[in-house]
mmCIF file of C-alpha atoms in Angstrom:
data_model
loop_
_atom_site.group_PDB
_atom_site.id
_atom_site.type_symbol
_atom_site.label_atom_id
_atom_site.label_comp_id
_atom_site.label_asym_id
_atom_site.label_seq_id
_atom_site.Cartn_x
_atom_site.Cartn_y
_atom_site.Cartn_z
ATOM 1 C CA UNK A 147 0.000 0.000 0.000
ATOM 2 C CA UNK A 148 1.309 3.412 -0.907
ATOM 3 C CA UNK A 149 2.343 5.568 2.063
ATOM 4 C CA UNK A 150 0.183 8.314 0.544
ATOM 5 C CA UNK A 151 -3.040 6.303 0.976
ATOM 6 C CA UNK A 152 -5.127 7.074 4.045
ATOM 7 C CA UNK A 153 -5.535 3.623 5.668
ATOM 8 C CA UNK A 154 -8.864 4.621 7.234
ATOM 9 C CA UNK A 155 -10.332 5.004 3.730
ATOM 10 C CA UNK A 156 -9.681 1.341 2.892
ATOM 11 C CA UNK A 157 -12.277 -0.991 4.334
ATOM 12 C CA UNK A 158 -12.356 -4.732 3.690
ATOM 13 C CA UNK A 159 -15.223 -5.665 6.023
ATOM 14 C CA UNK A 160 -18.721 -4.335 5.446
ATOM 15 C CA UNK A 161 -21.887 -4.733 7.462
ATOM 16 C CA UNK A 162 -24.772 -5.899 5.267
ATOM 17 C CA UNK A 163 -27.527 -6.123 7.887
ATOM 18 C CA UNK A 164 -27.637 -6.253 11.688
ATOM 19 C CA UNK A 165 -26.780 -9.967 11.661
ATOM 20 C CA UNK A 166 -24.464 -10.395 8.666
ATOM 21 C CA UNK A 167 -21.343 -8.897 7.120
ATOM 22 C CA UNK A 168 -18.974 -9.461 4.219
ATOM 23 C CA UNK A 169 -15.197 -9.357 3.869
ATOM 24 C CA UNK A 170 -13.795 -9.299 0.340
ATOM 25 C CA UNK A 171 -10.588 -9.909 -1.571
ATOM 26 C CA UNK A 172 -10.145 -8.814 -5.148
ATOM 27 C CA UNK A 173 -11.398 -5.850 -7.102
ATOM 28 C CA UNK A 174 -12.733 -3.270 -4.648
ATOM 29 C CA UNK A 175 -15.202 -1.796 -7.129
ATOM 30 C CA UNK A 176 -16.718 -5.221 -7.843
ATOM 31 C CA UNK A 177 -16.913 -5.887 -4.114
ATOM 32 C CA UNK A 178 -18.668 -2.588 -3.463
ATOM 33 C CA UNK A 179 -21.288 -3.228 -6.157
ATOM 34 C CA UNK A 180 -22.043 -6.743 -4.904
ATOM 35 C CA UNK A 181 -22.130 -5.645 -1.252
ATOM 36 C CA UNK A 182 -24.671 -2.963 -2.169
ATOM 37 C CA UNK A 183 -26.693 -5.689 -3.909
ATOM 38 C CA UNK A 184 -26.432 -7.892 -0.794
ATOM 39 C CA UNK A 185 -27.780 -5.014 1.301
ATOM 40 C CA UNK A 186 -30.725 -4.626 -1.060
ATOM 41 C CA UNK A 187 -31.435 -8.379 -0.926
ATOM 42 C CA UNK A 188 -31.339 -8.290 2.887
ATOM 43 C CA UNK A 189 -33.706 -5.285 2.980
ATOM 44 C CA UNK A 190 -36.129 -6.865 0.499
ATOM 45 C CA UNK A 191 -36.243 -10.053 2.561
ATOM 46 C CA UNK A 192 -36.803 -8.117 5.780
ATOM 47 C CA UNK A 193 -39.634 -6.096 4.222
ATOM 48 C CA UNK A 194 -41.388 -9.066 2.651
ATOM 49 C CA UNK A 195 -40.975 -11.647 5.435
ATOM 50 C CA UNK A 196 -40.460 -9.392 8.484
ATOM 51 C CA UNK A 197 -37.363 -11.357 9.520
ATOM 52 C CA UNK A 198 -33.647 -11.237 8.785
ATOM 53 C CA UNK A 199 -32.431 -13.116 5.728
ATOM 54 C CA UNK A 200 -30.749 -16.493 6.306
ATOM 55 C CA UNK A 201 -27.011 -16.309 5.667
ATOM 56 C CA UNK A 202 -27.069 -19.118 3.083
ATOM 57 C CA UNK A 203 -29.982 -17.551 1.204
ATOM 58 C CA UNK A 204 -28.048 -14.263 0.951
ATOM 59 C CA UNK A 205 -24.906 -16.137 -0.107
ATOM 60 C CA UNK A 206 -26.820 -18.034 -2.794
ATOM 61 C CA UNK A 207 -28.363 -14.859 -4.208
ATOM 62 C CA UNK A 208 -24.981 -13.122 -4.479
ATOM 63 C CA UNK A 209 -23.355 -16.267 -5.894
ATOM 64 C CA UNK A 210 -26.140 -16.602 -8.483
ATOM 65 C CA UNK A 211 -25.463 -13.034 -9.630
ATOM 66 C CA UNK A 212 -21.719 -13.740 -9.832
ATOM 67 C CA UNK A 213 -22.365 -16.890 -11.856
ATOM 68 C CA UNK A 214 -24.715 -15.060 -14.217
ATOM 69 C CA UNK A 215 -21.873 -12.711 -15.146
ATOM 70 C CA UNK A 216 -19.685 -15.670 -16.194
ATOM 71 C CA UNK A 217 -22.004 -16.891 -18.941
ATOM 72 C CA UNK A 218 -22.942 -13.861 -21.037
ATOM 73 C CA UNK A 219 -20.939 -12.178 -23.759
ATOM 74 C CA UNK A 220 -20.368 -8.468 -23.334
ATOM 75 C CA UNK A 221 -20.005 -8.562 -19.549
ATOM 76 C CA UNK A 222 -17.019 -9.578 -17.507
ATOM 77 C CA UNK A 223 -17.152 -11.773 -14.405
ATOM 78 C CA UNK A 224 -16.913 -10.138 -10.995
ATOM 79 C CA UNK A 225 -13.295 -10.350 -9.812
ATOM 80 C CA UNK A 226 -13.960 -10.687 -6.119
ATOM 81 C CA UNK A 227 -14.187 -13.406 -3.474
ATOM 82 C CA UNK A 228 -16.291 -12.981 -0.348
ATOM 83 C CA UNK A 229 -16.372 -14.318 3.153
ATOM 84 C CA UNK A 230 -19.954 -13.953 4.332
ATOM 85 C CA UNK A 231 -20.427 -14.380 8.079
ATOM 86 C CA UNK A 232 -23.359 -13.948 10.369
ATOM 87 C CA UNK A 233 -25.871 -15.424 12.743
ATOM 88 C CA UNK A 234 -29.334 -16.480 11.647
ATOM 89 C CA UNK A 235 -32.140 -18.538 13.157
ATOM 90 C CA UNK A 236 -30.094 -21.732 12.743
ATOM 91 C CA UNK A 237 -26.940 -20.351 14.402
ATOM 92 C CA UNK A 238 -23.598 -18.978 13.243
ATOM 93 C CA UNK A 239 -22.747 -19.361 9.557
ATOM 94 C CA UNK A 240 -19.624 -18.791 7.489
ATOM 95 C CA UNK A 241 -19.500 -19.023 3.694
ATOM 96 C CA UNK A 242 -16.910 -18.274 1.053
ATOM 97 C CA UNK A 243 -17.864 -17.333 -2.498
ATOM 98 C CA UNK A 244 -15.574 -17.510 -5.507
ATOM 99 C CA UNK A 245 -15.627 -15.167 -8.513
ATOM 100 C CA UNK A 246 -17.222 -17.993 -10.534
ATOM 101 C CA UNK A 247 -20.272 -18.021 -8.266
ATOM 102 C CA UNK A 248 -19.377 -21.237 -6.462
ATOM 103 C CA UNK A 249 -19.796 -21.143 -2.683
ATOM 104 C CA UNK A 250 -19.373 -23.439 0.304
ATOM 105 C CA UNK A 251 -19.830 -23.323 4.064
ATOM 106 C CA UNK A 252 -16.795 -23.435 6.347
ATOM 107 C CA UNK A 253 -15.798 -23.568 9.994
ATOM 108 C CA UNK A 254 -12.858 -21.274 9.204
ATOM 109 C CA UNK A 255 -11.661 -19.854 5.871
ATOM 110 C CA UNK A 256 -9.137 -17.409 4.444
ATOM 111 C CA UNK A 257 -9.171 -15.514 1.138
ATOM 112 C CA UNK A 258 -6.774 -13.134 -0.545
ATOM 113 C CA UNK A 259 -3.021 -12.725 -0.596
ATOM 114 C CA UNK A 260 -1.261 -15.123 1.743
ATOM 115 C CA UNK A 261 -4.314 -17.350 2.044
ATOM 116 C CA UNK A 262 -2.316 -20.565 1.608
ATOM 117 C CA UNK A 263 -0.027 -19.741 4.538
ATOM 118 C CA UNK A 264 -2.928 -18.666 6.729
ATOM 119 C CA UNK A 265 -4.974 -21.746 5.773
ATOM 120 C CA UNK A 266 -2.105 -23.986 6.898
ATOM 121 C CA UNK A 267 -2.144 -22.255 10.286
ATOM 122 C CA UNK A 268 -5.905 -22.696 10.567
ATOM 123 C CA UNK A 269 -5.706 -26.367 9.620
ATOM 124 C CA UNK A 270 -3.186 -26.969 12.419
ATOM 125 C CA UNK A 271 -4.717 -24.765 15.120
ATOM 126 C CA UNK A 272 -8.474 -24.490 14.575
ATOM 127 C CA UNK A 273 -10.872 -26.526 16.682
ATOM 128 C CA UNK A 274 -14.620 -26.254 17.022
ATOM 129 C CA UNK A 275 -15.790 -24.615 20.203
ATOM 130 C CA UNK A 276 -13.192 -21.824 20.253
ATOM 131 C CA UNK A 277 -14.436 -18.808 22.188
ATOM 132 C CA UNK A 278 -14.574 -15.384 20.577
ATOM 133 C CA UNK A 279 -11.284 -14.183 22.045
ATOM 134 C CA UNK A 280 -9.440 -17.413 21.198
ATOM 135 C CA UNK A 281 -10.840 -17.232 17.673
ATOM 136 C CA UNK A 282 -9.605 -13.666 17.320
ATOM 137 C CA UNK A 283 -6.168 -14.659 18.629
ATOM 138 C CA UNK A 284 -6.003 -17.432 16.005
ATOM 139 C CA UNK A 285 -7.055 -14.963 13.297
ATOM 140 C CA UNK A 286 -4.334 -12.547 14.442
ATOM 141 C CA UNK A 287 -1.799 -15.395 14.287
ATOM 142 C CA UNK A 288 -2.826 -15.978 10.665
ATOM 143 C CA UNK A 289 -2.640 -12.262 9.892
ATOM 144 C CA UNK A 290 0.772 -11.919 11.545
ATOM 145 C CA UNK A 291 2.116 -14.580 9.180
ATOM 146 C CA UNK A 292 1.001 -12.720 6.045
ATOM 147 C CA UNK A 293 0.763 -8.976 6.803
ATOM 148 C CA UNK A 294 3.837 -7.033 5.753
ATOM 149 C CA UNK A 295 5.369 -4.918 8.513
ATOM 150 C CA UNK A 296 3.587 -6.702 11.364
ATOM 151 C CA UNK A 297 0.212 -6.243 13.013
ATOM 152 C CA UNK A 298 -1.156 -2.774 13.607
ATOM 153 C CA UNK A 299 -4.659 -1.333 14.013
ATOM 154 C CA UNK A 300 -4.230 0.547 10.718
ATOM 155 C CA UNK A 301 -3.771 -2.741 8.831
ATOM 156 C CA UNK A 302 -6.249 -4.984 10.621
ATOM 157 C CA UNK A 303 -10.042 -4.964 10.703
ATOM 158 C CA UNK A 304 -11.970 -7.290 12.993
ATOM 159 C CA UNK A 305 -15.664 -8.054 13.075
ATOM 160 C CA UNK A 306 -17.625 -10.416 15.281
ATOM 161 C CA UNK A 307 -20.799 -12.361 14.543
ATOM 162 C CA UNK A 308 -21.957 -12.897 18.122
ATOM 163 C CA UNK A 309 -24.236 -15.889 18.721
ATOM 164 C CA UNK A 310 -25.506 -14.480 22.024
ATOM 165 C CA UNK A 311 -26.712 -11.163 20.588
ATOM 166 C CA UNK A 312 -27.323 -12.301 17.011
ATOM 167 C CA UNK A 313 -25.429 -9.242 15.778
ATOM 168 C CA UNK A 314 -22.572 -8.663 13.364
ATOM 169 C CA UNK A 315 -20.391 -5.757 14.493
ATOM 170 C CA UNK A 316 -17.065 -4.329 13.405
ATOM 171 C CA UNK A 317 -14.732 -3.503 16.241
ATOM 172 C CA UNK A 318 -13.471 0.025 16.725
ATOM 173 C CA UNK A 319 -9.797 0.861 16.166
ATOM 174 C CA UNK A 320 -9.185 1.107 19.926
ATOM 175 C CA UNK A 321 -10.679 -2.373 20.469
ATOM 176 C CA UNK A 322 -8.485 -3.800 17.689
ATOM 177 C CA UNK A 323 -5.453 -2.125 19.247
ATOM 178 C CA UNK A 324 -6.230 -3.773 22.602
ATOM 179 C CA UNK A 325 -6.661 -7.205 20.987
ATOM 180 C CA UNK A 326 -3.335 -6.855 19.169
ATOM 181 C CA UNK A 327 -1.726 -5.959 22.524
ATOM 182 C CA UNK A 328 -3.257 -9.080 24.141
ATOM 183 C CA UNK A 329 -2.050 -11.190 21.236
ATOM 184 C CA UNK A 330 1.504 -9.826 21.599
ATOM 185 C CA UNK A 331 1.446 -10.648 25.323
ATOM 186 C CA UNK A 332 0.302 -14.233 24.625
ATOM 187 C CA UNK A 333 3.092 -14.740 22.104
ATOM 188 C CA UNK A 334 5.838 -13.732 24.556
#
C-alpha cells in the first residue's frame, strides 16, 4: 500500500444487515457493487418476510449473480471473493464465495493474498468450540504470518458475529489495538 493512501479510507469488512457482514478480496469496485446488492437483498427479505435473511440464502443470491456474469458475452465476471459471516435462526454461519459463483460453508476460511499460509495455520490450530477471544487470537496469528510490517490497528479490521446477541459488528480501532496488545502478550 502506498504511504500516501489514508488507511482509514480502505475498508475490507462491510456490514450488510444487523446480523451479517462481508469481507472481500479482489477488485474493490466489484466488491462494493455486490455488497450494495447484498444489502438490497437483505432489505427486500426483511420487508417481505419481516425477519432477517438467512445467511445461506443471501450467499446463494450473491453467488447466483456472480455466476450469471460468467455466462454472457459483453459482460465480464466479478473479480472478487467474499467471506460472508453472520448469525441467523439456525446459528452462526460462514461461507466463502468464488468469482465464478461457487460457494461453500466453512468452519474457518481465508481468502486473498497469503491465504495458503494462513490456511495452513488454521488447519493446524483451529478446533470447534473456540471462544470469541481465542478465535480472534487465532485470526491474528494468521494475519501476523502474512501482513507485511507486522500487526497494527491501521492494517487490521476485525468483526464479530456474536451468537448471544445475534449481531454482526465491526470492532473500533481502539478495540483492535487492545486485541493486538493481548495477542503480543500471549506470544511472549
